[in-house]
XYZ file of C-alpha atoms in Angstrom:
438
model
C 133.225 152.287 110.251
C 131.280 149.178 111.246
C 131.008 148.169 107.213
C 133.782 147.068 107.045
C 133.938 145.142 110.461
C 131.107 143.130 109.722
C 133.366 141.417 106.736
C 136.329 140.702 108.371
C 134.557 140.360 112.319
C 135.920 136.448 112.878
C 139.779 137.045 111.590
C 140.164 140.500 113.478
C 138.907 138.548 116.588
C 140.827 135.482 116.347
C 142.864 136.575 119.101
C 139.707 136.712 121.519
C 137.937 133.528 120.458
C 141.218 131.812 121.088
C 141.251 133.302 124.035
C 137.679 132.259 124.708
C 138.235 128.071 123.896
C 138.479 126.248 126.875
C 136.097 125.625 129.851
C 132.810 127.069 130.449
C 132.977 129.715 132.448
C 130.745 131.055 135.151
C 130.812 135.606 134.077
C 130.413 137.537 136.987
C 127.090 136.831 137.906
C 125.238 139.621 139.636
C 125.128 138.619 143.160
C 121.881 139.689 143.695
C 121.089 137.881 140.470
C 118.987 140.135 140.314
C 115.709 140.097 136.839
C 115.187 143.242 133.980
C 111.896 144.825 134.763
C 109.999 146.094 131.213
C 109.522 149.865 131.652
C 111.914 149.721 134.906
C 111.859 153.522 136.403
C 114.973 153.997 136.631
C 117.815 156.142 137.037
C 121.412 156.877 138.010
C 124.389 156.404 135.537
C 124.934 153.381 133.425
C 128.605 153.087 130.973
C 128.452 151.608 128.195
C 131.084 150.651 125.446
C 130.787 150.402 122.068
C 133.548 151.823 118.536
C 133.035 153.546 114.873
C 129.828 154.167 114.192
C 127.480 152.191 116.865
C 129.166 154.453 119.247
C 128.161 157.964 117.132
C 124.676 156.170 117.275
C 124.199 155.800 121.068
C 126.318 159.071 121.503
C 123.211 160.291 120.297
C 120.422 158.294 121.650
C 121.648 158.825 124.762
C 121.702 162.526 124.763
C 117.641 162.099 123.792
C 117.404 159.664 126.579
C 118.944 161.906 129.373
C 116.211 164.735 127.403
C 113.668 162.071 128.381
C 114.379 160.348 131.455
C 115.144 163.142 134.221
C 118.309 161.679 136.526
C 119.919 160.010 133.887
C 123.557 159.554 132.967
C 124.329 157.540 129.851
C 128.336 157.516 129.372
C 129.877 155.607 126.156
C 132.384 154.962 125.375
C 134.562 154.284 122.601
C 136.746 151.286 123.405
C 138.206 151.234 119.753
C 137.850 147.859 117.503
C 141.038 146.207 118.189
C 141.166 145.470 121.322
C 137.757 145.043 121.794
C 137.514 141.975 122.950
C 139.701 140.766 124.623
C 138.823 143.822 127.558
C 135.148 141.649 127.154
C 136.860 138.360 127.291
C 138.923 139.673 130.582
C 136.237 141.324 131.748
C 134.128 138.361 132.152
C 136.810 135.855 132.463
C 137.379 137.498 135.859
C 133.574 138.643 136.718
C 135.000 142.523 137.373
C 135.405 145.552 135.039
C 133.103 145.259 132.839
C 130.421 148.531 132.155
C 126.706 148.076 131.963
C 126.156 147.913 128.512
C 128.113 146.211 125.547
C 128.052 146.003 121.830
C 128.932 142.528 120.193
C 129.479 141.120 116.904
C 126.434 139.224 115.660
C 129.674 136.216 114.857
C 130.958 135.897 118.537
C 127.146 136.242 120.103
C 127.493 132.367 121.108
C 131.206 131.944 121.891
C 130.201 133.783 124.379
C 126.972 133.004 125.081
C 128.076 129.338 125.084
C 131.790 130.028 127.352
C 129.868 132.441 130.008
C 126.867 130.944 130.347
C 126.445 133.245 133.552
C 128.211 136.157 131.612
C 124.805 138.202 130.678
C 121.634 138.778 131.387
C 118.254 137.446 130.800
C 117.038 140.552 128.212
C 113.678 138.116 127.432
C 111.356 140.224 129.814
C 112.666 143.322 128.806
C 112.094 142.419 124.818
C 110.447 138.832 125.265
C 107.541 139.587 124.220
C 108.941 141.227 121.174
C 110.906 138.532 118.815
C 107.729 138.577 116.327
C 109.620 141.880 115.547
C 113.262 141.341 115.012
C 114.901 139.900 112.503
C 115.105 136.213 113.515
C 118.727 135.026 112.517
C 119.940 137.652 115.297
C 117.734 136.831 117.942
C 118.454 133.305 117.497
C 122.134 133.764 117.207
C 121.384 135.606 120.473
C 120.421 132.780 122.456
C 120.715 130.590 124.723
C 120.290 126.607 124.984
C 116.923 127.407 127.731
C 115.842 129.983 125.175
C 117.014 133.155 127.095
C 117.876 136.060 125.205
C 121.583 137.343 125.851
C 122.027 140.163 122.686
C 119.303 141.836 121.963
C 119.509 142.592 118.146
C 120.915 145.933 116.677
C 121.657 146.420 113.234
C 121.732 143.665 110.188
C 123.875 142.446 107.431
C 120.837 141.089 104.442
C 122.454 140.344 102.124
C 122.078 141.099 97.995
C 122.913 140.788 94.859
C 124.718 144.141 93.854
C 125.118 144.598 90.266
C 126.791 146.706 87.287
C 123.563 147.460 84.757
C 125.970 148.883 82.065
C 127.744 145.430 82.159
C 124.915 143.553 82.116
C 123.125 145.381 78.588
C 126.631 144.797 77.076
C 126.228 141.590 77.396
C 121.969 141.468 76.417
C 121.572 139.723 79.641
C 118.394 140.395 81.307
C 119.126 140.665 85.043
C 115.614 139.168 86.174
C 116.193 136.089 84.288
C 118.468 134.968 86.255
C 117.641 132.768 88.693
C 120.173 130.481 90.172
C 123.519 130.772 90.623
C 124.409 128.156 87.603
C 122.297 131.333 85.255
C 124.519 133.744 87.002
C 127.693 131.136 85.938
C 126.023 131.729 81.951
C 125.193 135.218 82.213
C 129.006 135.771 83.379
C 129.853 134.154 80.754
C 128.389 136.711 78.277
C 129.060 139.453 79.849
C 133.171 138.137 80.411
C 133.053 137.790 76.980
C 131.220 140.926 75.689
C 133.150 142.888 78.000
C 135.878 141.470 79.740
C 135.115 141.718 83.263
C 135.087 138.845 85.719
C 131.495 137.949 87.002
C 132.618 138.877 90.245
C 135.634 139.591 93.085
C 135.791 137.356 95.358
C 138.453 137.512 99.012
C 139.656 133.817 98.388
C 141.970 134.038 101.241
C 139.613 134.977 103.728
C 136.744 131.540 102.170
C 135.086 133.690 99.186
C 132.213 134.431 100.664
C 131.986 130.495 100.926
C 130.479 130.253 104.684
C 127.140 133.657 102.793
C 126.406 131.327 100.708
C 125.877 127.854 102.943
C 124.324 130.183 105.478
C 121.433 130.594 101.636
C 120.773 126.643 102.105
C 120.107 127.443 105.912
C 123.542 125.639 106.552
C 126.408 126.764 109.027
C 129.552 125.167 109.600
C 127.947 123.420 112.138
C 124.802 121.583 113.093
C 122.530 122.761 116.524
C 123.444 120.090 118.136
C 127.283 121.504 117.737
C 128.748 118.581 114.691
C 130.780 119.772 112.732
C 128.923 120.525 109.037
C 131.598 121.894 106.723
C 131.909 118.410 104.729
C 128.623 118.469 103.681
C 125.949 118.123 100.317
C 125.632 121.534 100.590
C 129.031 122.616 101.673
C 130.517 120.228 98.876
C 128.013 122.126 96.350
C 129.159 125.845 97.019
C 133.035 125.533 97.397
C 132.897 123.175 93.542
C 130.713 126.286 92.363
C 133.773 128.625 93.102
C 135.520 126.599 91.775
C 133.475 126.256 88.410
C 133.907 129.999 88.373
C 137.084 130.808 89.152
C 137.585 127.687 85.893
C 136.106 129.854 84.098
C 137.736 133.429 84.425
C 135.050 134.732 86.421
C 136.593 135.672 89.366
C 138.657 138.829 90.526
C 141.065 137.631 93.530
C 141.307 140.737 95.973
C 142.991 140.264 98.811
C 141.424 142.417 101.999
C 139.107 144.400 102.712
C 141.145 147.706 100.818
C 142.090 145.355 97.818
C 137.665 144.598 97.307
C 137.314 147.922 97.557
C 139.975 148.636 95.369
C 137.835 146.263 92.624
C 135.019 148.075 92.893
C 136.500 151.373 91.622
C 137.749 150.191 89.237
C 134.509 148.499 87.877
C 136.797 144.843 87.755
C 133.443 142.862 88.301
C 129.858 142.604 87.104
C 128.355 141.699 90.336
C 128.632 142.098 94.587
C 127.044 139.437 96.426
C 127.545 141.956 99.993
C 125.363 143.108 102.871
C 123.224 146.571 102.403
C 126.447 147.944 104.048
C 128.151 147.896 100.974
C 125.211 151.144 99.608
C 127.500 152.843 102.065
C 130.914 151.819 101.033
C 129.814 152.440 97.294
C 128.070 155.531 97.454
C 131.447 156.548 99.634
C 134.275 154.923 98.227
C 132.769 155.158 94.240
C 130.621 158.424 93.887
C 131.969 158.441 90.431
C 129.366 154.679 89.738
C 126.359 156.232 90.505
C 123.983 155.914 88.107
C 125.100 152.290 86.733
C 124.395 150.412 90.027
C 121.401 148.787 90.761
C 120.769 145.476 93.521
C 118.252 142.563 93.767
C 117.607 138.992 95.526
C 120.403 136.582 96.219
C 120.032 133.467 93.291
C 119.070 130.699 94.850
C 120.661 126.673 94.389
C 117.599 125.709 94.152
C 113.438 125.939 95.551
C 114.489 124.844 99.001
C 117.599 127.437 99.419
C 116.767 131.067 100.898
C 117.045 134.665 98.268
C 119.086 135.954 101.015
C 121.380 135.599 103.468
C 123.532 137.884 106.799
C 127.046 138.722 106.823
C 127.574 141.456 110.106
C 125.614 142.960 111.969
C 125.627 143.481 115.555
C 123.823 143.680 119.217
C 123.784 145.226 123.137
C 124.060 142.570 125.510
C 124.140 143.792 129.759
C 126.738 142.039 131.766
C 125.508 140.768 134.732
C 128.153 142.035 136.419
C 126.192 145.732 135.766
C 125.733 147.923 138.408
C 122.816 149.311 137.033
C 121.220 147.056 134.954
C 117.773 148.262 135.147
C 118.798 151.200 133.343
C 120.815 149.626 131.601
C 117.359 147.465 130.317
C 115.355 150.615 129.339
C 117.901 152.560 127.654
C 118.926 149.109 125.687
C 114.635 148.854 124.595
C 114.755 152.150 123.945
C 117.594 152.008 121.385
C 116.239 148.890 119.616
C 113.118 148.321 119.866
C 111.511 152.266 119.448
C 111.360 152.805 115.130
C 112.091 156.170 114.779
C 115.756 155.278 116.481
C 116.403 152.823 114.450
C 115.780 154.565 111.187
C 117.500 157.388 112.590
C 120.381 155.177 113.020
C 120.042 154.206 109.094
C 119.882 157.545 108.599
C 122.373 159.213 110.370
C 124.801 155.651 111.256
C 124.040 153.565 108.605
C 123.094 151.046 110.916
C 120.449 148.616 109.162
C 118.483 147.789 111.518
C 117.603 144.628 112.918
C 113.940 145.360 114.179
C 111.336 144.599 111.560
C 109.401 147.936 111.728
C 110.875 150.090 111.291
C 111.824 149.277 108.107
C 108.423 149.924 107.503
C 109.262 153.407 107.841
C 109.742 156.931 105.501
C 112.935 156.700 105.363
C 113.022 152.738 103.417
C 110.600 154.531 100.299
C 112.722 156.197 99.715
C 114.763 156.451 96.211
C 118.212 156.367 95.569
C 120.422 158.535 92.430
C 123.257 156.543 92.691
C 121.400 153.312 92.406
C 119.261 154.900 89.315
C 116.032 155.806 91.001
C 115.677 152.382 92.797
C 114.457 152.175 95.921
C 117.370 149.549 97.264
C 116.775 150.156 100.950
C 113.314 148.502 100.657
C 114.891 145.890 98.722
C 117.129 144.854 102.360
C 114.263 145.363 103.863
C 111.894 143.198 102.060
C 114.534 140.051 102.468
C 115.704 140.625 106.011
C 112.490 138.329 107.789
C 113.768 135.748 105.066
C 117.381 135.612 106.678
C 117.521 131.712 107.617
C 119.072 130.461 110.787
C 121.817 128.390 111.946
C 123.754 127.386 114.296
C 127.702 128.994 115.299
C 129.961 128.182 118.070
C 132.776 128.993 119.956
C 134.686 126.980 117.731
C 133.771 129.665 115.236
C 137.149 130.994 113.774
C 138.383 127.455 114.119
C 136.332 126.272 111.424
C 136.586 129.154 109.421
C 140.170 128.893 108.470
C 139.876 126.152 108.255
C 137.655 126.298 105.518
C 139.544 129.286 104.358
C 142.579 126.796 103.245
C 139.623 124.276 101.560
C 138.453 126.788 99.951
C 142.540 128.297 98.880
C 142.896 123.993 98.189
C 140.276 123.860 96.059
C 139.405 126.801 93.894
C 143.495 128.197 93.427
C 144.651 125.266 93.092
C 142.140 122.388 92.087
C 141.369 120.339 94.552
C 138.464 118.173 94.560
C 135.916 119.813 96.671
C 134.957 117.087 98.658
C 137.911 115.876 99.815
C 139.173 119.827 100.271
C 136.470 120.399 103.081
C 136.683 116.733 104.042
C 139.990 117.856 105.305
C 138.431 120.753 106.991
C 136.427 118.393 108.900
C 138.499 116.779 110.261
C 140.918 119.481 111.242
C 138.140 121.035 113.078
C 137.710 117.793 115.045
C 141.076 116.978 115.664
C 141.201 120.566 116.869
C 138.040 121.172 119.249
C 136.980 117.413 119.833
C 134.162 117.572 118.667
C 131.999 115.575 115.778
C 131.555 115.018 112.336
C 127.917 115.697 111.389
C 126.335 111.944 109.591
């Protein structure tokens, strides 16, 4: 499922990321260097690579497009997730073999853009005038150093705080009183004392969502120069928070996706800081918990941090070697820059739009019985424009592995958070040749 992939994009795609490390490749520049045109009267056939629910959505909308655009054929090939990035990487290196349109997860954008600077068509002529209509974080991750859009935003992984209303009520804690992460820790102690349940469930072996909390503070593992920032003051503060929760017995450690879902079904913890796609996971995997959950914005670290973050999401890109780039561009705009189509993909395939106008459609005003009548999608719609933009590099997977080790050292083994992150920064620098910021 696309929802499941969002949580583990970097870990599963490590093979492809490693294959990308090293010098930059041309990536199969088109012989005619064709400039895309908005609204081109394109005909013929295009082939698209995607997988899971994304492929399902594209097949459905492809059929709609064919009906309204005579002389066109949209072929969607579900290439499966396990081999997707290997296939894409091989095609980019060879300069041949790729289709007209491909799906890419957000975390992979900058790896491909930097390693294959000539590998993808410039989408700016097609979507550039609509920049303000898209999730700003998603737009920034799909843009190259010259400001050209190479990966078009599709769905967002907007993060909120899912919480058990019954646990908060049992502990006498008003969720609205929780403003900061320190407030949430204090609430967690009361909830554990009253109910025996921990505050949150986290996969500490995968970094305990440290990157998600770090993005709240407008920081990633690298700065806009590509220098290493995993040991910044904000990162140390975030890891210290995780260590504090562990010392207070407020974390249930669940290794892997299945364990995380099982933990939610079993009611181990009071809150889950997670992306909007967790709605579908809860409704599908734990229907028996209907009426026991609500959603709100994330607690903040201070007044400068955002009440949300991002986890997951994807986009569409046109390889420079595409045989019919004009039709690919027109179909891309049809799918992504259309309120009705984006709204339909939320309703039918669970893909939360990165196209902001779609978030104002009627569907997002509906209340949810599962969440006690709350308009949960409206909550995420209001948070999406607030997601901070951060920098990614081609060494994202290297940094993720080092940070996960630092989380294990500090949270599970009690090491000083600053030392653990300093060691991680040194490890990344040694492996990549990048400088440590500051």
